[in-house]
């Protein structure tokens, strides 16, 4: 499992969706196919790319194939990103809000008062 192959596999939106579907546990191929409007061979190809990258594993039960997420591959990406992100992943700060500015009240003052206090 190398970072490059994992990143390349996750570069496709459909494959990321498959990974998200598998985050809660193992699913049969038929359930994964139902989530897409693509032909089965297209989804099969996406699944094989994920498998080649080490992101998913398969288990056969009779004629059914079950796919599960290999979280170790996700740890490879996490370990690679950790030094780049620092010790804690910070949430992006939201844009600063504009403060409503109250009109400044001008106080009338005698410009000579400052100097008169010195004498």
Short mmCIF file of N, CA and C in Angstrom, two decimals:
data_model
loop_
_atom_site.label_atom_id
_atom_site.label_comp_id
_atom_site.label_asym_id
_atom_site.label_seq_id
_atom_site.Cartn_x
_atom_site.Cartn_y
_atom_site.Cartn_z
N UNK A 1 0.85 -1.19 0.00
CA UNK A 1 0.00 0.00 0.00
C UNK A 1 0.88 1.24 0.00
N UNK A 2 0.82 1.93 -1.07
CA UNK A 2 1.57 3.17 -1.15
C UNK A 2 0.62 4.34 -1.24
N UNK A 3 1.10 5.45 -0.75
CA UNK A 3 0.28 6.66 -0.72
C UNK A 3 -0.21 7.01 -2.13
N UNK A 4 0.66 6.84 -3.12
CA UNK A 4 0.30 7.23 -4.49
C UNK A 4 -0.89 6.42 -5.01
N UNK A 5 -0.85 5.11 -4.83
CA UNK A 5 -1.94 4.27 -5.35
C UNK A 5 -3.23 4.51 -4.59
N UNK A 6 -3.14 4.75 -3.29
CA UNK A 6 -4.34 5.03 -2.50
C UNK A 6 -4.94 6.37 -2.91
N UNK A 7 -4.07 7.37 -3.06
CA UNK A 7 -4.56 8.70 -3.46
C UNK A 7 -5.17 8.67 -4.85
N UNK A 8 -4.56 7.91 -5.75
CA UNK A 8 -5.10 7.80 -7.11
C UNK A 8 -6.46 7.11 -7.09
N UNK A 9 -6.59 6.07 -6.28
CA UNK A 9 -7.87 5.37 -6.18
C UNK A 9 -8.96 6.27 -5.59
N UNK A 10 -8.58 7.11 -4.65
CA UNK A 10 -9.57 8.01 -4.02
C UNK A 10 -9.82 9.26 -4.85
N UNK A 11 -9.12 9.39 -5.96
CA UNK A 11 -9.27 10.57 -6.81
C UNK A 11 -10.57 10.60 -7.60
N UNK A 12 -11.30 9.49 -7.62
CA UNK A 12 -12.56 9.43 -8.36
C UNK A 12 -13.74 9.54 -7.40
N UNK A 13 -14.71 10.36 -7.75
CA UNK A 13 -15.87 10.60 -6.89
C UNK A 13 -16.67 9.32 -6.61
N UNK A 14 -16.83 8.47 -7.61
CA UNK A 14 -17.57 7.22 -7.42
C UNK A 14 -16.87 6.30 -6.44
N UNK A 15 -15.54 6.24 -6.53
CA UNK A 15 -14.80 5.38 -5.60
C UNK A 15 -14.85 5.93 -4.18
N UNK A 16 -14.83 7.26 -4.05
CA UNK A 16 -14.97 7.85 -2.71
C UNK A 16 -16.34 7.52 -2.13
N UNK A 17 -17.36 7.52 -2.97
CA UNK A 17 -18.71 7.17 -2.50
C UNK A 17 -18.76 5.72 -2.04
N UNK A 18 -18.08 4.84 -2.75
CA UNK A 18 -18.03 3.43 -2.35
C UNK A 18 -17.35 3.30 -0.99
N UNK A 19 -16.25 4.02 -0.80
CA UNK A 19 -15.55 3.99 0.49
C UNK A 19 -16.47 4.48 1.60
N UNK A 20 -17.23 5.53 1.33
CA UNK A 20 -18.17 6.05 2.32
C UNK A 20 -19.27 5.04 2.63
N UNK A 21 -19.73 4.32 1.61
CA UNK A 21 -20.75 3.29 1.84
C UNK A 21 -20.22 2.18 2.74
N UNK A 22 -18.94 1.88 2.62
CA UNK A 22 -18.35 0.77 3.38
C UNK A 22 -17.85 1.17 4.77
N UNK A 23 -17.96 2.44 5.11
CA UNK A 23 -17.43 2.89 6.40
C UNK A 23 -18.12 2.22 7.59
N UNK A 24 -19.39 1.83 7.42
CA UNK A 24 -20.13 1.23 8.52
C UNK A 24 -20.05 -0.29 8.55
N UNK A 25 -19.41 -0.88 7.55
CA UNK A 25 -19.26 -2.33 7.56
C UNK A 25 -19.35 -2.93 6.18
N UNK A 26 -19.28 -4.23 6.17
CA UNK A 26 -19.26 -5.02 4.95
C UNK A 26 -20.60 -4.94 4.20
N UNK A 27 -20.51 -4.88 2.86
CA UNK A 27 -21.71 -4.85 2.03
C UNK A 27 -21.56 -5.81 0.85
N UNK A 28 -22.66 -6.44 0.43
CA UNK A 28 -22.59 -7.26 -0.78
C UNK A 28 -22.48 -6.36 -2.01
N UNK A 29 -21.88 -6.90 -3.05
CA UNK A 29 -21.70 -6.13 -4.29
C UNK A 29 -23.03 -5.60 -4.81
N UNK A 30 -24.09 -6.40 -4.69
CA UNK A 30 -25.40 -5.97 -5.21
C UNK A 30 -25.89 -4.70 -4.53
N UNK A 31 -25.65 -4.56 -3.24
CA UNK A 31 -26.06 -3.35 -2.51
C UNK A 31 -25.27 -2.14 -2.99
N UNK A 32 -24.01 -2.35 -3.27
CA UNK A 32 -23.17 -1.25 -3.78
C UNK A 32 -23.64 -0.85 -5.17
N UNK A 33 -23.94 -1.85 -6.03
CA UNK A 33 -24.41 -1.56 -7.39
C UNK A 33 -25.69 -0.74 -7.38
N UNK A 34 -26.58 -1.01 -6.42
CA UNK A 34 -27.87 -0.31 -6.35
C UNK A 34 -27.73 1.18 -6.05
N UNK A 35 -26.61 1.58 -5.50
CA UNK A 35 -26.40 2.98 -5.12
C UNK A 35 -26.00 3.88 -6.29
N UNK A 36 -25.77 3.27 -7.45
CA UNK A 36 -25.28 4.02 -8.60
C UNK A 36 -26.19 3.83 -9.80
N UNK A 37 -26.15 4.79 -10.70
CA UNK A 37 -26.91 4.71 -11.95
C UNK A 37 -26.03 4.24 -13.11
N UNK A 38 -24.89 3.64 -12.78
CA UNK A 38 -23.98 3.14 -13.80
C UNK A 38 -24.23 1.66 -14.03
N UNK A 39 -23.71 1.16 -15.13
CA UNK A 39 -23.79 -0.27 -15.43
C UNK A 39 -22.89 -1.03 -14.45
N UNK A 40 -23.26 -2.26 -14.16
CA UNK A 40 -22.51 -3.09 -13.21
C UNK A 40 -21.02 -3.21 -13.54
N UNK A 41 -20.65 -3.36 -14.82
CA UNK A 41 -19.21 -3.46 -15.11
C UNK A 41 -18.43 -2.20 -14.71
N UNK A 42 -19.06 -1.04 -14.80
CA UNK A 42 -18.40 0.20 -14.40
C UNK A 42 -18.11 0.19 -12.90
N UNK A 43 -19.10 -0.21 -12.11
CA UNK A 43 -18.91 -0.26 -10.66
C UNK A 43 -17.91 -1.36 -10.31
N UNK A 44 -17.97 -2.48 -11.03
CA UNK A 44 -16.99 -3.56 -10.81
C UNK A 44 -15.57 -3.05 -11.02
N UNK A 45 -15.39 -2.24 -12.03
CA UNK A 45 -14.06 -1.67 -12.30
C UNK A 45 -13.62 -0.77 -11.15
N UNK A 46 -14.53 0.07 -10.65
CA UNK A 46 -14.20 0.94 -9.52
C UNK A 46 -13.82 0.10 -8.30
N UNK A 47 -14.56 -0.97 -8.07
CA UNK A 47 -14.26 -1.84 -6.93
C UNK A 47 -12.90 -2.51 -7.09
N UNK A 48 -12.56 -2.90 -8.31
CA UNK A 48 -11.27 -3.54 -8.51
C UNK A 48 -10.11 -2.55 -8.32
N UNK A 49 -10.31 -1.29 -8.72
CA UNK A 49 -9.28 -0.27 -8.49
C UNK A 49 -9.07 -0.07 -6.99
N UNK A 50 -10.18 -0.02 -6.24
CA UNK A 50 -10.08 0.12 -4.78
C UNK A 50 -9.39 -1.09 -4.16
N UNK A 51 -9.68 -2.26 -4.69
CA UNK A 51 -9.06 -3.49 -4.17
C UNK A 51 -7.56 -3.52 -4.47
N UNK A 52 -7.19 -3.13 -5.70
CA UNK A 52 -5.77 -3.09 -6.08
C UNK A 52 -4.99 -2.11 -5.21
N UNK A 53 -5.63 -1.02 -4.79
CA UNK A 53 -4.97 -0.02 -3.95
C UNK A 53 -4.93 -0.45 -2.49
N UNK A 54 -5.62 -1.54 -2.17
CA UNK A 54 -5.64 -2.02 -0.80
C UNK A 54 -6.68 -1.36 0.08
N UNK A 55 -7.60 -0.62 -0.53
CA UNK A 55 -8.63 0.07 0.24
C UNK A 55 -9.82 -0.81 0.60
N UNK A 56 -10.08 -1.84 -0.19
CA UNK A 56 -11.18 -2.76 0.12
C UNK A 56 -10.67 -4.19 0.00
N UNK A 57 -11.35 -5.06 0.72
CA UNK A 57 -11.07 -6.49 0.60
C UNK A 57 -12.39 -7.19 0.29
N UNK A 58 -12.28 -8.42 -0.21
CA UNK A 58 -13.48 -9.16 -0.59
C UNK A 58 -13.56 -10.46 0.19
N UNK A 59 -14.79 -10.93 0.31
CA UNK A 59 -15.06 -12.22 0.92
C UNK A 59 -16.17 -12.86 0.12
N UNK A 60 -15.97 -14.11 -0.25
CA UNK A 60 -16.99 -14.84 -1.02
C UNK A 60 -17.83 -15.68 -0.07
N UNK A 61 -19.13 -15.66 -0.35
CA UNK A 61 -20.06 -16.54 0.35
C UNK A 61 -20.99 -17.11 -0.72
N UNK A 62 -20.65 -18.27 -1.20
CA UNK A 62 -21.40 -18.84 -2.32
C UNK A 62 -21.16 -18.03 -3.57
N UNK A 63 -22.23 -17.55 -4.16
CA UNK A 63 -22.10 -16.75 -5.38
C UNK A 63 -22.00 -15.25 -5.07
N UNK A 64 -22.13 -14.89 -3.80
CA UNK A 64 -22.11 -13.48 -3.41
C UNK A 64 -20.71 -13.04 -3.03
N UNK A 65 -20.38 -11.81 -3.39
CA UNK A 65 -19.11 -11.21 -3.01
C UNK A 65 -19.42 -10.05 -2.07
N UNK A 66 -18.75 -10.06 -0.94
CA UNK A 66 -18.92 -9.00 0.06
C UNK A 66 -17.66 -8.15 0.09
N UNK A 67 -17.86 -6.85 0.14
CA UNK A 67 -16.74 -5.91 0.18
C UNK A 67 -16.69 -5.26 1.56
N UNK A 68 -15.47 -5.06 2.03
CA UNK A 68 -15.29 -4.35 3.29
C UNK A 68 -14.11 -3.39 3.16
N UNK A 69 -14.15 -2.35 3.95
CA UNK A 69 -13.13 -1.31 3.92
C UNK A 69 -11.91 -1.76 4.71
N UNK A 70 -10.75 -1.55 4.13
CA UNK A 70 -9.49 -1.84 4.82
C UNK A 70 -9.00 -0.54 5.45
N UNK A 71 -9.26 -0.39 6.72
CA UNK A 71 -8.95 0.88 7.39
C UNK A 71 -7.45 1.11 7.52
N UNK A 72 -6.66 0.05 7.42
CA UNK A 72 -5.20 0.21 7.48
C UNK A 72 -4.71 1.11 6.34
N UNK A 73 -5.34 0.99 5.18
CA UNK A 73 -4.96 1.84 4.04
C UNK A 73 -5.27 3.30 4.34
N UNK A 74 -6.36 3.55 5.04
CA UNK A 74 -6.70 4.92 5.40
C UNK A 74 -5.71 5.46 6.44
N UNK A 75 -5.19 4.57 7.28
CA UNK A 75 -4.17 4.99 8.25
C UNK A 75 -2.87 5.38 7.55
N UNK A 76 -2.58 4.74 6.42
CA UNK A 76 -1.39 5.11 5.64
C UNK A 76 -1.50 6.56 5.20
N UNK A 77 -2.66 6.93 4.68
CA UNK A 77 -2.88 8.32 4.25
C UNK A 77 -2.84 9.26 5.46
N UNK A 78 -3.48 8.85 6.53
CA UNK A 78 -3.51 9.67 7.74
C UNK A 78 -2.09 9.90 8.28
N UNK A 79 -1.29 8.85 8.31
CA UNK A 79 0.09 8.99 8.80
C UNK A 79 0.93 9.87 7.89
N UNK A 80 0.65 9.84 6.61
CA UNK A 80 1.38 10.70 5.69
C UNK A 80 0.97 12.17 5.87
N UNK A 81 -0.33 12.39 6.11
CA UNK A 81 -0.83 13.76 6.25
C UNK A 81 -0.53 14.37 7.62
N UNK A 82 -0.41 13.55 8.65
CA UNK A 82 -0.27 14.05 10.03
C UNK A 82 0.85 15.08 10.19
N UNK A 83 2.07 14.83 9.68
CA UNK A 83 3.11 15.84 9.86
C UNK A 83 2.82 17.14 9.12
N UNK A 84 2.05 17.04 8.05
CA UNK A 84 1.73 18.24 7.28
C UNK A 84 0.67 19.09 7.97
N UNK A 85 -0.20 18.43 8.74
CA UNK A 85 -1.29 19.13 9.39
C UNK A 85 -0.97 19.58 10.81
N UNK A 86 0.13 19.13 11.35
CA UNK A 86 0.46 19.48 12.71
C UNK A 86 -0.13 18.48 13.68
N UNK A 87 0.02 18.77 14.97
CA UNK A 87 -0.41 17.81 15.98
C UNK A 87 -1.91 17.68 16.08
N UNK A 88 -2.62 18.73 15.87
CA UNK A 88 -4.08 18.67 15.94
C UNK A 88 -4.66 19.22 14.65
N UNK A 89 -5.63 18.53 14.16
CA UNK A 89 -6.30 19.02 12.96
C UNK A 89 -7.27 20.10 13.40
N UNK A 90 -7.04 21.29 12.91
CA UNK A 90 -7.89 22.41 13.28
C UNK A 90 -8.99 22.58 12.26
N UNK A 91 -10.13 22.98 12.77
CA UNK A 91 -11.23 23.30 11.86
C UNK A 91 -10.93 24.63 11.21
N UNK A 92 -11.26 24.77 9.94
CA UNK A 92 -11.02 26.06 9.29
C UNK A 92 -11.85 27.14 9.97
N UNK A 93 -11.22 28.26 10.16
CA UNK A 93 -11.93 29.37 10.79
C UNK A 93 -12.91 29.97 9.81
N UNK A 94 -14.06 30.33 10.33
CA UNK A 94 -15.05 30.95 9.46
C UNK A 94 -14.62 32.38 9.17
N UNK A 95 -15.16 32.90 8.12
CA UNK A 95 -14.83 34.27 7.74
C UNK A 95 -15.27 35.22 8.85
N UNK A 96 -14.49 36.22 9.10
CA UNK A 96 -14.86 37.16 10.16
C UNK A 96 -16.17 37.86 9.83
N UNK A 97 -16.96 37.99 10.85
CA UNK A 97 -18.23 38.69 10.66
C UNK A 97 -18.01 40.19 10.70
N UNK A 98 -18.81 40.87 9.92
CA UNK A 98 -18.73 42.32 9.95
C UNK A 98 -19.41 42.81 11.20
N UNK A 99 -18.74 43.67 11.88
CA UNK A 99 -19.33 44.23 13.08
C UNK A 99 -20.16 45.43 12.71
N UNK A 100 -21.27 45.51 13.36
CA UNK A 100 -22.08 46.69 13.09
C UNK A 100 -21.42 47.86 13.80
N UNK A 101 -21.13 48.86 13.03
CA UNK A 101 -20.44 50.00 13.62
C UNK A 101 -21.45 51.02 14.08
N UNK A 102 -21.30 51.35 15.32
CA UNK A 102 -22.16 52.39 15.88
C UNK A 102 -21.60 53.73 15.44
N UNK A 103 -22.48 54.65 15.15
CA UNK A 103 -21.96 55.96 14.77
C UNK A 103 -21.21 56.59 15.94
N UNK A 104 -20.06 57.09 15.64
CA UNK A 104 -19.25 57.72 16.68
C UNK A 104 -19.86 59.07 17.03
N UNK A 105 -19.95 59.27 18.31
CA UNK A 105 -20.51 60.53 18.78
C UNK A 105 -19.36 61.50 18.96
N UNK A 106 -19.48 62.60 18.26
CA UNK A 106 -18.43 63.61 18.37
C UNK A 106 -18.71 64.46 19.60
N UNK A 107 -17.70 64.59 20.35
CA UNK A 107 -17.85 65.48 21.50
C UNK A 107 -17.16 66.78 21.16
N UNK A 108 -17.91 67.79 21.34
CA UNK A 108 -17.36 69.11 21.07
C UNK A 108 -16.42 69.48 22.20
N UNK A 109 -15.23 69.79 21.84
CA UNK A 109 -14.28 70.20 22.86
C UNK A 109 -13.50 71.40 22.35
N UNK A 110 -13.06 72.12 23.28
CA UNK A 110 -12.28 73.31 22.97
C UNK A 110 -10.86 72.86 22.70
N UNK A 111 -10.30 73.11 21.51
CA UNK A 111 -8.96 72.66 21.21
C UNK A 111 -7.90 73.25 22.13
N UNK A 112 -8.24 74.34 22.81
CA UNK A 112 -7.26 74.98 23.67
C UNK A 112 -7.28 74.41 25.09
N UNK A 113 -8.26 73.55 25.41
CA UNK A 113 -8.33 72.99 26.76
C UNK A 113 -7.09 72.18 27.08
N UNK A 114 -6.58 71.47 26.11
CA UNK A 114 -5.40 70.66 26.34
C UNK A 114 -4.24 71.53 26.78
N UNK A 115 -4.07 72.65 26.11
CA UNK A 115 -2.96 73.53 26.43
C UNK A 115 -3.20 74.31 27.71
N UNK A 116 -4.43 74.60 28.03
CA UNK A 116 -4.73 75.38 29.24
C UNK A 116 -4.43 74.56 30.49
N UNK A 117 -4.57 73.24 30.41
CA UNK A 117 -4.30 72.42 31.58
C UNK A 117 -2.82 72.37 31.91
N UNK A 118 -1.97 72.64 30.93
CA UNK A 118 -0.54 72.62 31.17
C UNK A 118 -0.06 73.87 31.88
N UNK A 119 -0.81 74.94 31.87
CA UNK A 119 -0.35 76.21 32.46
C UNK A 119 -0.80 76.34 33.86
#
